Short mmCIF file of C-alpha atoms and ligand atoms in Angstrom, two decimals:
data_model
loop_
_atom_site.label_atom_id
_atom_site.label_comp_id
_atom_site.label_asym_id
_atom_site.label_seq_id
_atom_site.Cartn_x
_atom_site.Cartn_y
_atom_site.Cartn_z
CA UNK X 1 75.17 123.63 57.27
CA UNK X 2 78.13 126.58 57.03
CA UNK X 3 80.98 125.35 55.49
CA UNK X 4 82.61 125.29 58.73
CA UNK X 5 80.57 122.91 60.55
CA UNK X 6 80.73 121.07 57.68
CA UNK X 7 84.14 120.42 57.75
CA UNK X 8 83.88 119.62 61.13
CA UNK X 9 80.88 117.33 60.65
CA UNK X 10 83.15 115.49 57.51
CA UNK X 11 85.88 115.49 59.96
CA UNK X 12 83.99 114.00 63.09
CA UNK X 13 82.72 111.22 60.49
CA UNK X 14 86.19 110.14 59.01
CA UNK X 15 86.95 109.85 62.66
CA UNK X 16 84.22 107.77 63.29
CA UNK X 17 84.76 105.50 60.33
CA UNK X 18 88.37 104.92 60.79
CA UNK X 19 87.66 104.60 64.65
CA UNK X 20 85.19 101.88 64.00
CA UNK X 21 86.83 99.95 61.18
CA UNK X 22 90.74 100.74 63.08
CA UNK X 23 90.63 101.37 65.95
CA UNK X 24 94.45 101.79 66.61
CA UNK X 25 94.23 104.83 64.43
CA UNK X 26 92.47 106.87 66.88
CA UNK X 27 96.13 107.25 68.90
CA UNK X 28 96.67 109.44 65.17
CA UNK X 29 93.64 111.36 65.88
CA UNK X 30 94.81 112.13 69.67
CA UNK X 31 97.94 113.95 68.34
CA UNK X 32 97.28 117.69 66.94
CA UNK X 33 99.00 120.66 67.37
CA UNK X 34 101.20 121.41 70.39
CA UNK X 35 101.85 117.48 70.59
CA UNK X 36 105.75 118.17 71.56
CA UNK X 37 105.58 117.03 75.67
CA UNK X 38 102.81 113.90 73.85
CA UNK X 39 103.81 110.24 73.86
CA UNK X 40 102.24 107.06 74.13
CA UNK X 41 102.94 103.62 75.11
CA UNK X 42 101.13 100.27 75.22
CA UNK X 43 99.81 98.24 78.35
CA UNK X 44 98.96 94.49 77.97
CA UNK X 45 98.26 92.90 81.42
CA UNK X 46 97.16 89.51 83.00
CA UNK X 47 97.40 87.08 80.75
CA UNK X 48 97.29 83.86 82.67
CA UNK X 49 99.66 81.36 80.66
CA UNK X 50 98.18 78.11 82.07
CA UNK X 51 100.47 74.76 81.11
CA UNK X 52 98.42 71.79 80.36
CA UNK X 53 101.16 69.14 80.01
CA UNK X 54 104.44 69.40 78.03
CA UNK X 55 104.50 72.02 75.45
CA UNK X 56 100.15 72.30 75.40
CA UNK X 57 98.95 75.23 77.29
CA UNK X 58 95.30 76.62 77.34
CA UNK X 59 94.66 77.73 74.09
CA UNK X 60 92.10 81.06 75.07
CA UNK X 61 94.69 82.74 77.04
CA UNK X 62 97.17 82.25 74.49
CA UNK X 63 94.90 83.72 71.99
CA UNK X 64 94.37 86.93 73.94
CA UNK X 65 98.11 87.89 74.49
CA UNK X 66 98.62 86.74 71.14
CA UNK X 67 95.91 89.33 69.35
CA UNK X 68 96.98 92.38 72.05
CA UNK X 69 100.60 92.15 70.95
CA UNK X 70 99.58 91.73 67.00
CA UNK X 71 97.16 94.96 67.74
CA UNK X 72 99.86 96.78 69.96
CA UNK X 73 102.27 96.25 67.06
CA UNK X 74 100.14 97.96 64.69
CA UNK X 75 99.90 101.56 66.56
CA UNK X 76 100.98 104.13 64.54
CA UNK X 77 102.87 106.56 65.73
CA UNK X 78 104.65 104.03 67.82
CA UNK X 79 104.05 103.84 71.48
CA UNK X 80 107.57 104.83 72.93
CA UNK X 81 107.41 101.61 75.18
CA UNK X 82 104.91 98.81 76.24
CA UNK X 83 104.15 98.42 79.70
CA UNK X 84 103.32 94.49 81.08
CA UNK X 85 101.45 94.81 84.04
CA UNK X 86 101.81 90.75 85.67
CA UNK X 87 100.17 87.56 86.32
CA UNK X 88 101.71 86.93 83.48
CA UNK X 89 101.84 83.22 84.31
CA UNK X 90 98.72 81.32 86.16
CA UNK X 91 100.77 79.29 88.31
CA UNK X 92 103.82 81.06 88.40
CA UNK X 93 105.76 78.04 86.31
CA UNK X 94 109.17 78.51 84.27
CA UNK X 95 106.92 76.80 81.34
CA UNK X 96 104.27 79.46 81.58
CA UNK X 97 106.65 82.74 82.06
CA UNK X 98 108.65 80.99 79.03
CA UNK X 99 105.96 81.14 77.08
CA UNK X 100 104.16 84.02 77.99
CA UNK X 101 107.64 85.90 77.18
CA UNK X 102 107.82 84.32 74.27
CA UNK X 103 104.83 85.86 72.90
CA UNK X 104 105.42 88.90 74.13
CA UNK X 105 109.19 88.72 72.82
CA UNK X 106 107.07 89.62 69.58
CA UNK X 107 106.69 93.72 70.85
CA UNK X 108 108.45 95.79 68.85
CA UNK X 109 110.11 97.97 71.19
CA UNK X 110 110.91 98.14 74.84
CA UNK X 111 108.62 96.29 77.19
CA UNK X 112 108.87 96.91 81.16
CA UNK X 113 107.39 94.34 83.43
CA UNK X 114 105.97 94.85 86.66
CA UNK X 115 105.29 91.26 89.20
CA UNK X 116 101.67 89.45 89.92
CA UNK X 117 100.99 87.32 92.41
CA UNK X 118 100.68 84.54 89.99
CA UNK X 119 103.93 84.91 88.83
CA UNK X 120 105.44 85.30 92.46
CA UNK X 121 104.30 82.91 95.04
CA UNK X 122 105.68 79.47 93.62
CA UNK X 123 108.94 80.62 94.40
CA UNK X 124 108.90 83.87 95.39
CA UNK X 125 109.71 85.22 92.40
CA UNK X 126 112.95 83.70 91.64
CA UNK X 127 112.06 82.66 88.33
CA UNK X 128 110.89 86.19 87.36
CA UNK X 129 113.64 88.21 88.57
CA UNK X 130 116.17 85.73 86.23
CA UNK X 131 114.17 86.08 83.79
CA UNK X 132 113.45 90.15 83.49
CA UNK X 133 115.33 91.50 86.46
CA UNK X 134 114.46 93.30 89.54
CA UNK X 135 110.73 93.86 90.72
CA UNK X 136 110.81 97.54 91.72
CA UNK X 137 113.14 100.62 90.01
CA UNK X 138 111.93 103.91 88.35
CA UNK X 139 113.30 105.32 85.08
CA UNK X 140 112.35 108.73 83.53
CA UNK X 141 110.87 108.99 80.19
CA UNK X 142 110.11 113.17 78.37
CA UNK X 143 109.50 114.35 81.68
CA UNK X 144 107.62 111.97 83.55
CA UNK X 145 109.29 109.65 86.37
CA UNK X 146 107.65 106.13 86.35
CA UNK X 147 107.86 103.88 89.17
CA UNK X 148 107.20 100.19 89.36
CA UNK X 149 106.58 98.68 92.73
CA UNK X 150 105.72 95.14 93.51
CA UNK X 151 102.70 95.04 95.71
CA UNK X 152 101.59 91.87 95.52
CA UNK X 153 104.61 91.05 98.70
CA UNK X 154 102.90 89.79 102.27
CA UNK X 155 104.04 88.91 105.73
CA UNK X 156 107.46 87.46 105.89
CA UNK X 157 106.15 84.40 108.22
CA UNK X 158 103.23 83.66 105.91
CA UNK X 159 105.53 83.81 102.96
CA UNK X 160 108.67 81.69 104.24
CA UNK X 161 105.97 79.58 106.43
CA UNK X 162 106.08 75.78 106.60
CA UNK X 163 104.37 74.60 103.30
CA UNK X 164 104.43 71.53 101.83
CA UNK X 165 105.77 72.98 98.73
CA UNK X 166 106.07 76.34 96.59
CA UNK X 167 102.95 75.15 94.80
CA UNK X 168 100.94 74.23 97.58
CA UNK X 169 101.52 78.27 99.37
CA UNK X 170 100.43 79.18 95.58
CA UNK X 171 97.28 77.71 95.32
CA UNK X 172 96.14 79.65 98.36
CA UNK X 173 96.75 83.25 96.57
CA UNK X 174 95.66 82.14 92.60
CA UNK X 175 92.20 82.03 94.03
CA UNK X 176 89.74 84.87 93.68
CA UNK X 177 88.82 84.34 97.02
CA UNK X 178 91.35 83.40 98.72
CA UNK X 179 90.34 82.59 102.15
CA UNK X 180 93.54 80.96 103.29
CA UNK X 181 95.71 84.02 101.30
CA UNK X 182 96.77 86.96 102.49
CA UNK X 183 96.48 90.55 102.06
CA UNK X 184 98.87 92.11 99.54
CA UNK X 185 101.37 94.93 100.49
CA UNK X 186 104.29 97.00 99.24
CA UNK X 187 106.21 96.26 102.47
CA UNK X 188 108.42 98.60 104.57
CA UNK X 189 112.21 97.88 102.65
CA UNK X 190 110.17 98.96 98.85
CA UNK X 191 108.43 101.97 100.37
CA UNK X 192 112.13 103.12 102.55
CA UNK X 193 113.25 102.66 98.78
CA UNK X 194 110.22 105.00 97.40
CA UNK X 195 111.23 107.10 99.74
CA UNK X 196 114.90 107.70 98.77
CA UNK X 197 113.84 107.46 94.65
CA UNK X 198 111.10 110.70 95.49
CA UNK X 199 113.22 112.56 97.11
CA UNK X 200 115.34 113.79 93.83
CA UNK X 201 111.89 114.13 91.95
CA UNK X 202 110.76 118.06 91.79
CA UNK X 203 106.86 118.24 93.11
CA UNK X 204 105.90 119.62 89.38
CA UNK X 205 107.31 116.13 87.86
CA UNK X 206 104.38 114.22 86.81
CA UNK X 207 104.50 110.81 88.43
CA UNK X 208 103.37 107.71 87.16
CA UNK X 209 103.79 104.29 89.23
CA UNK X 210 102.80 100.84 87.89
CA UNK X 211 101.74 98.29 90.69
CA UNK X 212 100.35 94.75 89.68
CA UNK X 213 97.30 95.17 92.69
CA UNK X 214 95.46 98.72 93.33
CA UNK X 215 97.17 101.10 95.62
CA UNK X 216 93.85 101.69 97.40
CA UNK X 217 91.77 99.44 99.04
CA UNK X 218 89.00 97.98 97.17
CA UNK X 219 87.42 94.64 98.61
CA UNK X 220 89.29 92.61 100.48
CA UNK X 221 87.20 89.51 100.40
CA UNK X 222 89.10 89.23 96.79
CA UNK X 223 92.83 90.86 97.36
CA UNK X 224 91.32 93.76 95.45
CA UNK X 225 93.58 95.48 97.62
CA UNK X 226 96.75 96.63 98.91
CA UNK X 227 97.17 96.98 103.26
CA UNK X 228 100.22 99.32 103.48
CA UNK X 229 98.31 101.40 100.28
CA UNK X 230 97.53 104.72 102.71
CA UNK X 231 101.26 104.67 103.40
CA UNK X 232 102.21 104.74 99.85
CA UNK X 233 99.68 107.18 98.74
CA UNK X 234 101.32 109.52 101.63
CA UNK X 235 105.02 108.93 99.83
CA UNK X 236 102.96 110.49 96.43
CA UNK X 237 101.23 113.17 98.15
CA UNK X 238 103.51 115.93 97.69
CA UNK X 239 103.65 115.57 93.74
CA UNK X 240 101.09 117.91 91.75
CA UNK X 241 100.02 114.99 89.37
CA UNK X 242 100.42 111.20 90.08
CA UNK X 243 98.80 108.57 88.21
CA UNK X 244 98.70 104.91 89.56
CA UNK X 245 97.73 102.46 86.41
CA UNK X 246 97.26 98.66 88.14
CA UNK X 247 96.61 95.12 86.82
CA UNK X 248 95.15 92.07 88.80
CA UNK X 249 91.06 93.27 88.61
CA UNK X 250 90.52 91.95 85.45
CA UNK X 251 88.49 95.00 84.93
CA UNK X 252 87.97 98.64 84.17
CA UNK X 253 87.77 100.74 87.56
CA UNK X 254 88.95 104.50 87.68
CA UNK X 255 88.80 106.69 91.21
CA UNK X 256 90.82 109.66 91.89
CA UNK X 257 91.80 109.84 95.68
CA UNK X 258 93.46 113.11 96.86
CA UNK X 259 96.06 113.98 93.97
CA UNK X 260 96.42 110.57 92.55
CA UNK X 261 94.46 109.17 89.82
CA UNK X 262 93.85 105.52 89.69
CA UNK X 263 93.09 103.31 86.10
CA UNK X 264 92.79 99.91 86.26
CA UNK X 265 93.82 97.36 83.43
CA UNK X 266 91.42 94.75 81.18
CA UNK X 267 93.19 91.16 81.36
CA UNK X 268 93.86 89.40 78.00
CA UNK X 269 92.72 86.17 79.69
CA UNK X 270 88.95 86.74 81.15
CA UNK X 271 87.17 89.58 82.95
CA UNK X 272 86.34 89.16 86.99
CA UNK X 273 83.16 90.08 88.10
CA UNK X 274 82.60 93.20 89.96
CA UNK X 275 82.71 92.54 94.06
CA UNK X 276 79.89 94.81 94.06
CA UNK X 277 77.79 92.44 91.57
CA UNK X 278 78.84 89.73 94.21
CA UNK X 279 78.21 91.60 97.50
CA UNK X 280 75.32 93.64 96.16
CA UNK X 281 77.36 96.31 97.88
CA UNK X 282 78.19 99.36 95.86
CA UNK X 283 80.72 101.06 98.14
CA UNK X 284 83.09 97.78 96.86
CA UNK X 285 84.14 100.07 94.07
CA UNK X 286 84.88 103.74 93.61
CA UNK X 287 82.39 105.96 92.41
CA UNK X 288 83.97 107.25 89.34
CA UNK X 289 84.30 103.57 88.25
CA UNK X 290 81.65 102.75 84.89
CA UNK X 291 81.38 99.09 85.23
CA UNK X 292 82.40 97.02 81.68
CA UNK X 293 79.49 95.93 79.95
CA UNK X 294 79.69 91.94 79.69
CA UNK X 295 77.08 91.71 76.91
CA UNK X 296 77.87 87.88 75.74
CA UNK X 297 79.18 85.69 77.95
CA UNK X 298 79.60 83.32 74.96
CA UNK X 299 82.59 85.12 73.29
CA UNK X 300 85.47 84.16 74.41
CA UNK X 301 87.27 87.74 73.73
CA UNK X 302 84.44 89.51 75.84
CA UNK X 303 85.44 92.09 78.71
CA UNK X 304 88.67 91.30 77.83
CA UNK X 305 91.34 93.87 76.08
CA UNK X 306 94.55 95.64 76.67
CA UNK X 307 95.16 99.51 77.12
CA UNK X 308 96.96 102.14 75.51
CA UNK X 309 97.93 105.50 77.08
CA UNK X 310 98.51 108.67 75.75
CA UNK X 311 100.31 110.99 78.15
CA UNK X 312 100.12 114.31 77.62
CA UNK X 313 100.72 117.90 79.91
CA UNK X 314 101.30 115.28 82.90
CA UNK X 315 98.29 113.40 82.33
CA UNK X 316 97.11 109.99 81.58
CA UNK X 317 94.51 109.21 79.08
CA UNK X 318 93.70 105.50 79.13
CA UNK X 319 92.20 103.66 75.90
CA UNK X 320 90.65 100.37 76.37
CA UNK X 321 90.56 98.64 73.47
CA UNK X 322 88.03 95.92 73.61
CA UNK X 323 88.42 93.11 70.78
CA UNK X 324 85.37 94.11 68.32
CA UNK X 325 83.22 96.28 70.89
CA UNK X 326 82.94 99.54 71.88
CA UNK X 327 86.50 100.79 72.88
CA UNK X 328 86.38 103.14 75.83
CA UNK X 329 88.78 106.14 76.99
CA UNK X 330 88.70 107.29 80.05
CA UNK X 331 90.82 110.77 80.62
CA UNK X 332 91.35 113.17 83.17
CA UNK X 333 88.77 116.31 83.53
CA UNK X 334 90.56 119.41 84.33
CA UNK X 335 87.29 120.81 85.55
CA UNK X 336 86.01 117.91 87.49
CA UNK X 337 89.68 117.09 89.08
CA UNK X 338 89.52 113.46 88.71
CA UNK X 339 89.59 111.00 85.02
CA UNK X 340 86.28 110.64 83.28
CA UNK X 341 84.63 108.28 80.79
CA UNK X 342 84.22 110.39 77.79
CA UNK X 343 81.13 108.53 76.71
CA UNK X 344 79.66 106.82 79.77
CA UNK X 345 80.10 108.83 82.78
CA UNK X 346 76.82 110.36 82.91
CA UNK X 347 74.41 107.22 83.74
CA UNK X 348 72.07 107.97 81.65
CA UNK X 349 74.21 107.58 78.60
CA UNK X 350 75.29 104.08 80.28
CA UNK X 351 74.19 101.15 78.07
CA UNK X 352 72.23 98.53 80.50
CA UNK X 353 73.84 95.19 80.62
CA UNK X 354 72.29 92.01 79.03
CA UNK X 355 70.45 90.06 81.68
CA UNK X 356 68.88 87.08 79.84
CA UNK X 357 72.23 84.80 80.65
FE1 LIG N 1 95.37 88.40 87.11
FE1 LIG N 2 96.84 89.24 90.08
#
């Protein structure tokens, strides 16, 4: 071995090592040379609070917010921001957003919040907005202009329709399939506003926009979707790089459509299944998506994780951290035009999932 691809080989190893026994190193590793236009920030999504009674709530979903904002704490360098992408709440309570905030009132730093559907339809977000302020604005950070939009919004006379109660018009979107729910959308008045906020953006400014469902349209069957999302991908056309980073799947799913690149976010509560595992139908999820491998359905952490993302020349690289399994990061290929999984793109390096359950 020459000394130089020794050094490598050392080097590759200590990477390794301190990637396997701490993970939250590897954000170290990402920074080199040429790192001045780098930053980083943390994404925790989905994390369910569900009240029992009084001051009990379910102690699992607890747990998971609880370990993603110890581990998010513990990046070093520190992300410039965290990023809390909704259903925050199960049941959209003042109890449950209490004490989800609560928990996540532990981030060090600044933490935007973007709205779920769980946190919304009990009162159409009243409680929410009080509690962190409006749903949709934009803010620039080193040369990138975020926007947060609230997609998770449906037809006016479905919303302000004749329900029993707040709860009862609830119940019929915190399903998975939610047969008597509707679809989600961004609605006219937020994409008008889009509109106006783009216009003062320059086409070279990279664009990143948080939405709490996908921008694209996914499967229906399970709101894995957004109706007016052609019309917002049309606002984000003209911009050389856009990345759209969403909550609500529960899952890791990664497509590139046109110019915009789409990640998905890991919930801290539990993983969904795939609609495609459901359906049998593999044209329920992009191509470029690598399915998470649920290997035991007996640990309660499994397929479950937060993200953090490392933005660099415009781009978004997007970590998965996966309580003690294989963390994942998916980036964008120059080459290929469109994000990749560095290690299990290429099927044949996929690892096949455990079918004995
Ligand atoms: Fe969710
Ligand atoms: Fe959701």
């Amino acid at each position: 071995m020459s000394n130089n691809s020794r050094r490598k080989f050392l080097k590759q190893s200590g990477a390794l090592l301190a990637a396997s026994t701490l993970p939250l190193t590897m954000v170290e590793l990402a920074f080199g040379k040429g790192s001045e236009d780098r930053f980083t920030f943390a994404y925790i999504s989905d994390s369910h609070i569900t009240q029992i009674k009084g001051n009990r709530f379910v102690r699992n979903w607890d747990r998971g917010l609880i370990r993603a904002v110890a581990e998010a704490n513990l990046l070093d360098p520190r992300p410039d921001f965290v990023f809390y992408g909704g259903d925050i709440a199960q049941l959209g309570k003042p109890e449950e957003i209490d004490h989800g905030l609560e928990i996540l009132g532990a981030l060090r730093g600044k933490t935007h919040y973007v709205m779920g559907e769980h946190d919304y339809y009990v009162d159409l977000g009243d409680y929410w907005r009080k509690q962190l302020g409006p749903d949709h604005y934009s803010f620039d950070h080193k040369g990138v202009h975020f926007v947060v939009l609230n997609s998770i919004l449906t037809h006016e006379s479905w919303m302000h329709g004749k329900w029993a109660s707040g709860m009862d018009r609830m119940k019929q979107m915190a399903r998975l399939d939610n047969p008597n729910g509707q679809p989600f959308m961004v609605g006219d008045a937020q994409r008008a506003w889009l509109k106006k906020d783009l216009a003062g953006i320059s086409k070279d400014t990279p664009v990143v926009v948080f939405s709490h469902s996908p921008l694209q349209k996914i499967y229906k069957g399970w709101n894995f979707w957004t109706d007016d999302a052609e019309q917002v991908q049309a606002l984000l056309k003209p911009f050389d790089k856009v990345t759209v980073l969403y909550g609500h799947v529960h899952q890791i799913q990664t497509n590139q459509i046109g110019n915009i690149s789409f990640h998905s976010a890991m919930a801290t509560a539990w993983p969904w299944p795939y609609p495609s595992t459901y359906r049998q139908k593999a044209s329920y999820l992009p191509k470029l998506t690598v399915n998470m491998n649920r290997a035991d359905p007996f640990f309660e952490r499994d397929a479950t994780g937060w993200q953090f993302i490392d933005v660099h020349s415009g781009r978004a690289d997007v970590n998965y951290i996966l309580p003690d399994n294989t963390n994942r990061k998916v980036v964008y290929d120059g080459k290929a035009g469109h994000p990749v999984d560095t290690k299990y793109q290429d099927p044949a390096s996929r690892i096949p999932p455990q079918k004995h359950f």
